[in-house]
mmCIF file of C-alpha atoms and ligand atoms in Angstrom:
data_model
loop_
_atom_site.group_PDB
_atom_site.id
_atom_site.type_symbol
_atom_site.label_atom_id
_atom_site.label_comp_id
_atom_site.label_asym_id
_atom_site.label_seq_id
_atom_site.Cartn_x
_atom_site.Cartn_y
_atom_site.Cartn_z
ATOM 1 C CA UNK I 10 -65.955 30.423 7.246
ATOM 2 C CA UNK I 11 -63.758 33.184 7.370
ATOM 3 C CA UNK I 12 -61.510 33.332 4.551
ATOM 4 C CA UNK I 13 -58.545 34.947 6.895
ATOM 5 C CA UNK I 14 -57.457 37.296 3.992
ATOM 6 C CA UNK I 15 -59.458 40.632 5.204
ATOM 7 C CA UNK I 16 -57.245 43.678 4.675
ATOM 8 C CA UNK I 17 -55.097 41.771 1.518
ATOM 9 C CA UNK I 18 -54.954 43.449 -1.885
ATOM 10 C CA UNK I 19 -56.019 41.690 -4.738
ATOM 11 C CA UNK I 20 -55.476 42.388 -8.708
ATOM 12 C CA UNK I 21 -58.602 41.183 -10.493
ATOM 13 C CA UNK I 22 -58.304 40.979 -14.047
ATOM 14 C CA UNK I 23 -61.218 41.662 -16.716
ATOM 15 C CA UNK I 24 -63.686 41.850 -13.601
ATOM 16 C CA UNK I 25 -66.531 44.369 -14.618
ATOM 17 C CA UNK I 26 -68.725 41.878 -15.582
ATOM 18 C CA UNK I 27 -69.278 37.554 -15.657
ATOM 19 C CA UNK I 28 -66.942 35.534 -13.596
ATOM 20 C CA UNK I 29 -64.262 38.179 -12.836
ATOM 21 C CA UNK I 30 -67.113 40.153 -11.807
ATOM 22 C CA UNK I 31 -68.298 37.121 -9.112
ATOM 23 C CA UNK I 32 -64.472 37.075 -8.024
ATOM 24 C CA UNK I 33 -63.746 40.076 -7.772
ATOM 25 C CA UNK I 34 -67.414 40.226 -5.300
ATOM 26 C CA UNK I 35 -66.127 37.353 -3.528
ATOM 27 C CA UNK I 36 -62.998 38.734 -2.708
ATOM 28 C CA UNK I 37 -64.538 42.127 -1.647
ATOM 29 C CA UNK I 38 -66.932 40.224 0.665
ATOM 30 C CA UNK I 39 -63.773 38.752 2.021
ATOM 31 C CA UNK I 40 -62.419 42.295 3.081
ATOM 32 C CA UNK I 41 -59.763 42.212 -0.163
ATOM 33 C CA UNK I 42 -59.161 45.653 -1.347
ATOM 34 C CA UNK I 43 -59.301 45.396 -4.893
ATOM 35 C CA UNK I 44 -57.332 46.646 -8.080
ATOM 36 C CA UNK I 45 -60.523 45.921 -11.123
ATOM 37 C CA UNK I 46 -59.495 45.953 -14.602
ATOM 38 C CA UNK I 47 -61.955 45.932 -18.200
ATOM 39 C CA UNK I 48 -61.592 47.327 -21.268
ATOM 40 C CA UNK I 49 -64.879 49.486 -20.879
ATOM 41 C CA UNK I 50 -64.617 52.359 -18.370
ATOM 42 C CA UNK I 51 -68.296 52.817 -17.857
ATOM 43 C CA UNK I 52 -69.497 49.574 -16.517
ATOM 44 C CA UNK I 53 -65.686 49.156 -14.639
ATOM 45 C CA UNK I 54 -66.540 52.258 -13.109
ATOM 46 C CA UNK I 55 -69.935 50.835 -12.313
ATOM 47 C CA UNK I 56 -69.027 48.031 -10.831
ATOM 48 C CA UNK I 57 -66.170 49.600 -8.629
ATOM 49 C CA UNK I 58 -68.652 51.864 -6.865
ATOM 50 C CA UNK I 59 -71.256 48.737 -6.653
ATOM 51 C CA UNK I 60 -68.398 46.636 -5.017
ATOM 52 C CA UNK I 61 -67.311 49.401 -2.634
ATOM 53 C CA UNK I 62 -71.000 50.314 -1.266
ATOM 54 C CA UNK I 63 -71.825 46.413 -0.512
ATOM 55 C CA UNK I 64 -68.177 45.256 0.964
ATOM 56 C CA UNK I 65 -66.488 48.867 1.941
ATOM 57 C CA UNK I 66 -63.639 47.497 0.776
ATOM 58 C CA UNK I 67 -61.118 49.854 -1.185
ATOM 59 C CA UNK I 68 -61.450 49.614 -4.885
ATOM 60 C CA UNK I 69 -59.198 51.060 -7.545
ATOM 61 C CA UNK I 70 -60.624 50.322 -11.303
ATOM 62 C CA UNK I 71 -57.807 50.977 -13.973
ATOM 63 C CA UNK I 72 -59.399 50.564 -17.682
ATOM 64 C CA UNK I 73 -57.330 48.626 -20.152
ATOM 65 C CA UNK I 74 -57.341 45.850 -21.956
ATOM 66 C CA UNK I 75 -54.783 43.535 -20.260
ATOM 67 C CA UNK I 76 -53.757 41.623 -23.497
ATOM 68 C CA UNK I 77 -51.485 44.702 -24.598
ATOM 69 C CA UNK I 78 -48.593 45.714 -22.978
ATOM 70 C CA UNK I 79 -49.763 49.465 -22.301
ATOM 71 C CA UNK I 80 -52.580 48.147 -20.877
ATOM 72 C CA UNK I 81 -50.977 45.549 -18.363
ATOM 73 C CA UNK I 82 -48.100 48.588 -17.562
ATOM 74 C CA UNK I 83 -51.363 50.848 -16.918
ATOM 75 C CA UNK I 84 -53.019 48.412 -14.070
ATOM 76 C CA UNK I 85 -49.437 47.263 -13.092
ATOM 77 C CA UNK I 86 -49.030 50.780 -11.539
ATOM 78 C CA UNK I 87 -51.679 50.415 -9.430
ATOM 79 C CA UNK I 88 -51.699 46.714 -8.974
ATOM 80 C CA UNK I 89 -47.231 47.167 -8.503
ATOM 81 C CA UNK I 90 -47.761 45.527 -4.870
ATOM 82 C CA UNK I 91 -50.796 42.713 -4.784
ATOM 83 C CA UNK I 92 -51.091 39.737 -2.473
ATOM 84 C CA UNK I 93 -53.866 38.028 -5.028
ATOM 85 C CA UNK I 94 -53.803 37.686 -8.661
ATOM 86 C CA UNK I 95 -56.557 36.361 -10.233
ATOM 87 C CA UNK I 96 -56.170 36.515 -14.179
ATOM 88 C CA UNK I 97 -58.546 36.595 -16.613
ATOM 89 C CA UNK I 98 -59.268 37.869 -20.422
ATOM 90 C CA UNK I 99 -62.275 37.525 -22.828
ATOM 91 C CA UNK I 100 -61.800 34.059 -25.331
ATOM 92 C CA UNK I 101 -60.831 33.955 -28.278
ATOM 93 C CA UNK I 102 -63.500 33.583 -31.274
ATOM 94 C CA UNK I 103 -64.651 29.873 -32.629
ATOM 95 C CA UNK I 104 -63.886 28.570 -35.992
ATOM 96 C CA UNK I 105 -62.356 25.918 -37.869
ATOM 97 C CA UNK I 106 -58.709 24.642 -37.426
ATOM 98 C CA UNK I 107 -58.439 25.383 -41.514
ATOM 99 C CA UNK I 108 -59.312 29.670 -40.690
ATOM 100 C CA UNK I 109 -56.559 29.833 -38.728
ATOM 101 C CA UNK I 110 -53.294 31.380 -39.222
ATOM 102 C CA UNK I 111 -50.021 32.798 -37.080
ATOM 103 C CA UNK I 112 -51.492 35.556 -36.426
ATOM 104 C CA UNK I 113 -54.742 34.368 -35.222
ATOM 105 C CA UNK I 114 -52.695 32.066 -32.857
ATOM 106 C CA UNK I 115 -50.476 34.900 -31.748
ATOM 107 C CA UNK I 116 -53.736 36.793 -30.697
ATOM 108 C CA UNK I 117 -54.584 33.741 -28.597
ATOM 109 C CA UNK I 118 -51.868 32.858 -27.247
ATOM 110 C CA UNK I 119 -51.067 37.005 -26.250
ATOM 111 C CA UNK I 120 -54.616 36.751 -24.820
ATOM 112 C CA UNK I 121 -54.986 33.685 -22.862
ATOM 113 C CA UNK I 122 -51.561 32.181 -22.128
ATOM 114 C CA UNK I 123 -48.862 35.099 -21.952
ATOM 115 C CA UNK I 124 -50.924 38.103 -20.546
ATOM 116 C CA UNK I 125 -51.443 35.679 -17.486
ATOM 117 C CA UNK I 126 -47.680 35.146 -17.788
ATOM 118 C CA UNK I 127 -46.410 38.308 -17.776
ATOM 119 C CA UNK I 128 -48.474 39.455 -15.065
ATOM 120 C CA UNK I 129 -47.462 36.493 -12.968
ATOM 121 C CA UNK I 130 -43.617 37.440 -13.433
ATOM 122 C CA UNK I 131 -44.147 40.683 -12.468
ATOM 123 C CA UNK I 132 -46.286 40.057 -9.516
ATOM 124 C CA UNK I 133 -44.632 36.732 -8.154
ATOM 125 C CA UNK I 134 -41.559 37.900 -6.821
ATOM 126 C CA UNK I 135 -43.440 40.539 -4.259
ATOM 127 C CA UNK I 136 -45.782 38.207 -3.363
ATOM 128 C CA UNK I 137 -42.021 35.472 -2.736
ATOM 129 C CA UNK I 138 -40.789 38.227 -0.948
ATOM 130 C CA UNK I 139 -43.549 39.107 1.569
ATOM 131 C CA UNK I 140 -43.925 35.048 2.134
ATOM 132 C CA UNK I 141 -47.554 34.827 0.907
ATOM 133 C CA UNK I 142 -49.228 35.126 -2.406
ATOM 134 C CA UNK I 143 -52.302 33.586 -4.535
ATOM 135 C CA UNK I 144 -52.843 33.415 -8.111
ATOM 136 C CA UNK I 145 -56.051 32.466 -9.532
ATOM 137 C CA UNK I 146 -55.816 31.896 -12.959
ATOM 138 C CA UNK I 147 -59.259 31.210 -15.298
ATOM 139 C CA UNK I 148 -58.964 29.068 -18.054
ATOM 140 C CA UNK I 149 -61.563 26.886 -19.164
ATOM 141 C CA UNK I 150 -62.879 23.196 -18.897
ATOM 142 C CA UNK I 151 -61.684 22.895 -22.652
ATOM 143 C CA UNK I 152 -58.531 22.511 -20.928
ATOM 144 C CA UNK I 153 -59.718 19.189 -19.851
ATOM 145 C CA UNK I 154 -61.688 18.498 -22.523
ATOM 146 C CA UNK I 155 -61.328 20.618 -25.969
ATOM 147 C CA UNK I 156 -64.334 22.382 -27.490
ATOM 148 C CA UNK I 157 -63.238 21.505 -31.041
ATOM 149 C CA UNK I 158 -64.641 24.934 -32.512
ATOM 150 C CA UNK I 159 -62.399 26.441 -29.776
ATOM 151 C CA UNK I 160 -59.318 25.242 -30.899
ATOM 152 C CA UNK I 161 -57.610 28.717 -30.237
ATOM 153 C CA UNK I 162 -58.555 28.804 -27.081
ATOM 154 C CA UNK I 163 -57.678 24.997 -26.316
ATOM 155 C CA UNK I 164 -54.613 25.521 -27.896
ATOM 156 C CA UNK I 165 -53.661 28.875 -25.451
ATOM 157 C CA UNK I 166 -54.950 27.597 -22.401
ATOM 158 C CA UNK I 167 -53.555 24.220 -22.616
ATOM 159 C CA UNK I 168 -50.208 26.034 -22.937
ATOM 160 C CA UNK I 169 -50.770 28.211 -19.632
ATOM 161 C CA UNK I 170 -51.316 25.362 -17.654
ATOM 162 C CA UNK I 171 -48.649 23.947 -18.567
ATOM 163 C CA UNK I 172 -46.879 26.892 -17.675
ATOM 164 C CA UNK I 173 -48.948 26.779 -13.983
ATOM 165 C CA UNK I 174 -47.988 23.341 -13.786
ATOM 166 C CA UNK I 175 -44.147 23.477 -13.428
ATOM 167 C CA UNK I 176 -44.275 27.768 -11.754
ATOM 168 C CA UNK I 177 -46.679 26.678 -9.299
ATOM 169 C CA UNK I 178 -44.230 23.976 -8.208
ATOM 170 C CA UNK I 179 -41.224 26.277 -7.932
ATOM 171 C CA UNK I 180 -42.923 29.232 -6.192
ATOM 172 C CA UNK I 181 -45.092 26.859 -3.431
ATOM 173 C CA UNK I 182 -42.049 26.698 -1.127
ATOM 174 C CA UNK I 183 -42.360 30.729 -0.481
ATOM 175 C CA UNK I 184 -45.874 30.496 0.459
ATOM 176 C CA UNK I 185 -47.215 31.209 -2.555
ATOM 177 C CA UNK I 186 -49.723 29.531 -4.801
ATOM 178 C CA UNK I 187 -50.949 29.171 -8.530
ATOM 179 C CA UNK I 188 -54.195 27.290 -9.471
ATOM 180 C CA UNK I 189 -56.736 27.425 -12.357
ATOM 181 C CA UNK I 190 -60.386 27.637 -12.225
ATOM 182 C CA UNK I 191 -61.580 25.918 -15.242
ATOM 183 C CA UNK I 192 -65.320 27.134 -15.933
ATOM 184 C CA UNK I 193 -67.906 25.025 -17.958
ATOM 185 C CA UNK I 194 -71.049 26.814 -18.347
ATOM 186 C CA UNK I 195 -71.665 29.620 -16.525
ATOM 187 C CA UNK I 196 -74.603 32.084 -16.786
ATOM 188 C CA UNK I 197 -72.521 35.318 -18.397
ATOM 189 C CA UNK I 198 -72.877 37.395 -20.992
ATOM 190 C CA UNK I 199 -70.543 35.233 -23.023
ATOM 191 C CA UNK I 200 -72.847 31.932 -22.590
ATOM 192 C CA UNK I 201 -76.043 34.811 -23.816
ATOM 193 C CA UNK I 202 -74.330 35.466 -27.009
ATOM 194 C CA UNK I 203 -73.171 31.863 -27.553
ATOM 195 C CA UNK I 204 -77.013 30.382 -27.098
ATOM 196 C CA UNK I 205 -78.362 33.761 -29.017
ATOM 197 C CA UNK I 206 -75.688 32.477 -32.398
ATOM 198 C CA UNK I 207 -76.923 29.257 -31.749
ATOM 199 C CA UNK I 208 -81.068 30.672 -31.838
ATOM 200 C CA UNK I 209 -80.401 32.607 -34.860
ATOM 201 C CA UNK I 210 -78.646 29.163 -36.866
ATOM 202 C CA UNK I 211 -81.482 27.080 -35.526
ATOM 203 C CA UNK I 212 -84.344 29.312 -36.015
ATOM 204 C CA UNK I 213 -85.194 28.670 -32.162
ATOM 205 C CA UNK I 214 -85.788 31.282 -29.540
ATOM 206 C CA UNK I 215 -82.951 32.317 -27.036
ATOM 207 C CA UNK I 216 -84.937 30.202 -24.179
ATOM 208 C CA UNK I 217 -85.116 27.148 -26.210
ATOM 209 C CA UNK I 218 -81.190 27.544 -26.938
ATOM 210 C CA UNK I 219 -80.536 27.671 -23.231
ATOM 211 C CA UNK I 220 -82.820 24.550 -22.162
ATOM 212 C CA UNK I 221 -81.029 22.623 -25.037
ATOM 213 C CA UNK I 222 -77.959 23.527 -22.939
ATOM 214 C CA UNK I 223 -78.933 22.810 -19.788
ATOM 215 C CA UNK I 224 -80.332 19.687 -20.469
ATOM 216 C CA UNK I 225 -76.780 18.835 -21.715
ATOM 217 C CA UNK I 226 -75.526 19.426 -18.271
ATOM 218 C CA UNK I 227 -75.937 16.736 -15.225
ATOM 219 C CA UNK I 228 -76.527 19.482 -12.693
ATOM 220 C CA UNK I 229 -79.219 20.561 -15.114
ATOM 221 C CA UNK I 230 -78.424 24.627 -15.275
ATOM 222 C CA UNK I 231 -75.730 27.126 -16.023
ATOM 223 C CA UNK I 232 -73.013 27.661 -13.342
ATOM 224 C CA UNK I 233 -73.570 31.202 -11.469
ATOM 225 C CA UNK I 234 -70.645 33.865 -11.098
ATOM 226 C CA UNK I 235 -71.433 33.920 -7.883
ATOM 227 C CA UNK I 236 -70.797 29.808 -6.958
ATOM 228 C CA UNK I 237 -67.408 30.972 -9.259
ATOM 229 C CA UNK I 238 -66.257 34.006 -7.299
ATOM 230 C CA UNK I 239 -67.124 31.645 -4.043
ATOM 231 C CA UNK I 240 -64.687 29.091 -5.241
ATOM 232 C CA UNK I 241 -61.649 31.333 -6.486
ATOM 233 C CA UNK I 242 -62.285 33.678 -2.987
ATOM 234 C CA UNK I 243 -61.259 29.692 -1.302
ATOM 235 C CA UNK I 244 -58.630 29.370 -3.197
ATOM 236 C CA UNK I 245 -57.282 32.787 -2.278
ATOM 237 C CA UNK I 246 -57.875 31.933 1.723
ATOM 238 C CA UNK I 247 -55.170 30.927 3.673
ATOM 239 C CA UNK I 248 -57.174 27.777 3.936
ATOM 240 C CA UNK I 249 -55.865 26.685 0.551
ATOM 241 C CA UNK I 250 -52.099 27.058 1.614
ATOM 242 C CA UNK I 251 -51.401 23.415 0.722
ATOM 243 C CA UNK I 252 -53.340 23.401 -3.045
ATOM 244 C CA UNK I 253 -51.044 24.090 -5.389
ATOM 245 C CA UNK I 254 -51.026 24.034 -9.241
ATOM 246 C CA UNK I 255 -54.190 22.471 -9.386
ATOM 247 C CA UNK I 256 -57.199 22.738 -12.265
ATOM 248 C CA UNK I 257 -60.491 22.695 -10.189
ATOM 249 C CA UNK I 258 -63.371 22.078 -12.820
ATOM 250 C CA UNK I 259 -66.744 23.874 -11.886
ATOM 251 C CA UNK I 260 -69.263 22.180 -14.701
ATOM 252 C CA UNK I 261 -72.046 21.252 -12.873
ATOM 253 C CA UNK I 262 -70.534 17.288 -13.958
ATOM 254 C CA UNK I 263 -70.953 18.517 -17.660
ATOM 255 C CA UNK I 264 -67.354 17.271 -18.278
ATOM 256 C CA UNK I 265 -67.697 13.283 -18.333
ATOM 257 C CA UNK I 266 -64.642 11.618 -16.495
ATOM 258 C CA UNK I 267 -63.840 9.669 -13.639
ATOM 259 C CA UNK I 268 -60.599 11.799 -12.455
HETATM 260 P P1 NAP B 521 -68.091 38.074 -19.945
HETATM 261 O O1 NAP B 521 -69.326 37.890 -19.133
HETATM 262 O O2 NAP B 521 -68.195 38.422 -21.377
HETATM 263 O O3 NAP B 521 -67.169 39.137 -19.167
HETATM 264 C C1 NAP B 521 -65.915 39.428 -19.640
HETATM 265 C C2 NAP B 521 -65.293 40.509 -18.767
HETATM 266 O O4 NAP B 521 -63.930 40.649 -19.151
HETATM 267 C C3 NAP B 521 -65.917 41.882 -18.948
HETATM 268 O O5 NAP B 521 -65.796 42.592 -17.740
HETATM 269 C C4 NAP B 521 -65.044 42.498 -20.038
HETATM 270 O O6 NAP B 521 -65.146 43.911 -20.010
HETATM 271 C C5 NAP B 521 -63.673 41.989 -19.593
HETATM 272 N N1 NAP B 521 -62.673 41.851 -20.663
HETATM 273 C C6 NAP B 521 -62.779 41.115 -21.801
HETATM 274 N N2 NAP B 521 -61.659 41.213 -22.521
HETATM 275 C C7 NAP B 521 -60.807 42.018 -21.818
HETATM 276 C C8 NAP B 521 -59.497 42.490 -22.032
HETATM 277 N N3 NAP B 521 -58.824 42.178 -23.155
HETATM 278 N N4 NAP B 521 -58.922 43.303 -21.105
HETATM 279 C C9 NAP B 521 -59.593 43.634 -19.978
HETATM 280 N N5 NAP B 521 -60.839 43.212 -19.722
HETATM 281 C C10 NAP B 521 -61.450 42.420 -20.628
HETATM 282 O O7 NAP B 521 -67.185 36.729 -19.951
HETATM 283 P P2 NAP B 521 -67.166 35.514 -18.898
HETATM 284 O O8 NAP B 521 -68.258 34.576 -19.235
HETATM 285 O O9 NAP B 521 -67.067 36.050 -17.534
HETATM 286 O O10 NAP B 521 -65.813 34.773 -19.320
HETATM 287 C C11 NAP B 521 -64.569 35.056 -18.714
HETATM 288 C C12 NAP B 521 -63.539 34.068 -19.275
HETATM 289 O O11 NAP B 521 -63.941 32.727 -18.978
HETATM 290 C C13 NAP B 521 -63.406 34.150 -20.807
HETATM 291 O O12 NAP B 521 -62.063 33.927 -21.172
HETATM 292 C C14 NAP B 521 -64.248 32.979 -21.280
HETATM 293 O O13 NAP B 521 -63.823 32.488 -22.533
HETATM 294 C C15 NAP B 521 -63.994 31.968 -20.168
HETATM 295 N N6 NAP B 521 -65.069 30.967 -20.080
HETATM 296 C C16 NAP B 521 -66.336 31.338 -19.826
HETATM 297 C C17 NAP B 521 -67.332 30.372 -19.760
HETATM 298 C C18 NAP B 521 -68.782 30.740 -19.485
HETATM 299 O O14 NAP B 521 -69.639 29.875 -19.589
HETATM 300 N N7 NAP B 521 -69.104 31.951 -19.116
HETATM 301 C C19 NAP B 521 -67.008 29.012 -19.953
HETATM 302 C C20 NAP B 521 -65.682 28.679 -20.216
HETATM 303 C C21 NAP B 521 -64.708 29.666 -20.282
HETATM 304 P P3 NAP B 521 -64.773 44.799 -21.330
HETATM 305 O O15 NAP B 521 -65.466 44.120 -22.474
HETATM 306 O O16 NAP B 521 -65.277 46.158 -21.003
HETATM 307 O O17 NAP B 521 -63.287 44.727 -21.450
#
């Protein structure tokens, strides 16, 4: 299918590895030029040049971390003018709802609910302007259904969808959208250092963590970036003109509801 989007730009947040890596490939495939953004300059750097040998698409990497304000001015200049957003950030860390204090709450929510907003209010009125935009934010299926140990992180992202939920709804009529991809398990370098805390508790290997996992899961494996960055690249199309402010769940079925 072609995703009709070849020649847009797109801003692709904390993309130099995992699934803003797969979007951010996705996108590229699409013929998006794209703005990448990490912390790390190395492996951004990396993946840039990867990204623009496969796709020949234009690709800009700006190294920051977009949870500060320096940082998000940094990618901003580059990024001043995007059709696509796709936000993302690394999670916050688990624990116990008695650890935590303001300030580990601030950290979260400045992480995973107001760095997506403040990129969003910068970038939303261009994309109003021009009559077309697309923001992809990624959250998580703790959204749907909290990870008690992750109460930070439910607690954040359960506030920026709330957020999507009423924006998405005031911005749709300028032919622009906002959606969420909530991710359950996906085969990153995240889910390798969960399973390897969970090996070192258990005194089991980092296989037997993972096939304790994925037995968990009624598709049986771990999600791929790729199948991720496939999913947000539809949601940027212009076939997806008429979703809007939605939470599309990509668990292999690991999240057990009926809607
Ligand atoms: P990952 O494989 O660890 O990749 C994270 C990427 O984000 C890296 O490129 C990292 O590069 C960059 N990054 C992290 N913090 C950043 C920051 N503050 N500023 C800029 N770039 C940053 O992680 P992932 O698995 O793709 O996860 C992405 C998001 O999805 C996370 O919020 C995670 O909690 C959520 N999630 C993941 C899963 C899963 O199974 N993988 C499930 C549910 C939710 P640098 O370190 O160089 O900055």
């Amino acid at each position: 299918m072609d995703l009709g989007i070849r020649g847009k730009r797109a801003l692709v947040c904390a993309s130099s590895k995992g699934l803003g890596r797969g979007c951010a490939e996705a996108l590229a495939a699409a013929g998006v030029d794209l703005v990448m953004n990490a912390r790390g300059a190395e492996a951004l750097d990396r993946a840039a040049r990867e990204i623009r040998a496969a796709h020949g698409v234009a690709v800009t990497p700006v190294a920051g971390d977009i949870t500060t304000e320096d940082g998000r001015a940094q990618v901003l200049e580059a990024a001043a003018d995007v059709d696509i957003l796709v936000t993302n950030a690394g999670g916050p860390p688990p624990g116990v709802w008695s650890d935590w204090d303001r300030e580990d709450f601030i950290r979260a929510l400045d992480a995973n609910m107001l760095a997506p907003i403040a990129l969003m209010t910068v970038l939303l009125p261009g994309m109003m302007e021009r009559g077309w935009g697309r923001v992809v934010n990624i959250t998580s299926q703790s959204v749907k259904a909290p990870i008690p140990q992750l109460g930070l992180s439910n607690a954040a992202r359960t506030g920026l969808t709330g957020y999507v939920a009423g924006t998405a709804r005031q911005v749709a009529e300028a032919g622009v959208t906002i959606n969420n991809l909530l991710p359950g398990i996906h085969a990153t370098d995240r889910a390798d250092a969960l399973d390897q805390g969970v090996a070192e508790r258990e005194g089991i290997t980092l296989e037997e963590a993972r096939a304790r996992r994925e037995a968990s899961i009624p598709a049986r494996r771990y999600g791929t970036a790729e199948e991720f960055g496939a999913a947000c690249a539809f949601l940027c199309s212009v076939h997806a003109g008429f979703v809007v402010g939605q939470n599309l769940l990509l668990d292999g079925g690991g999240t057990n509801f009926t809607i």
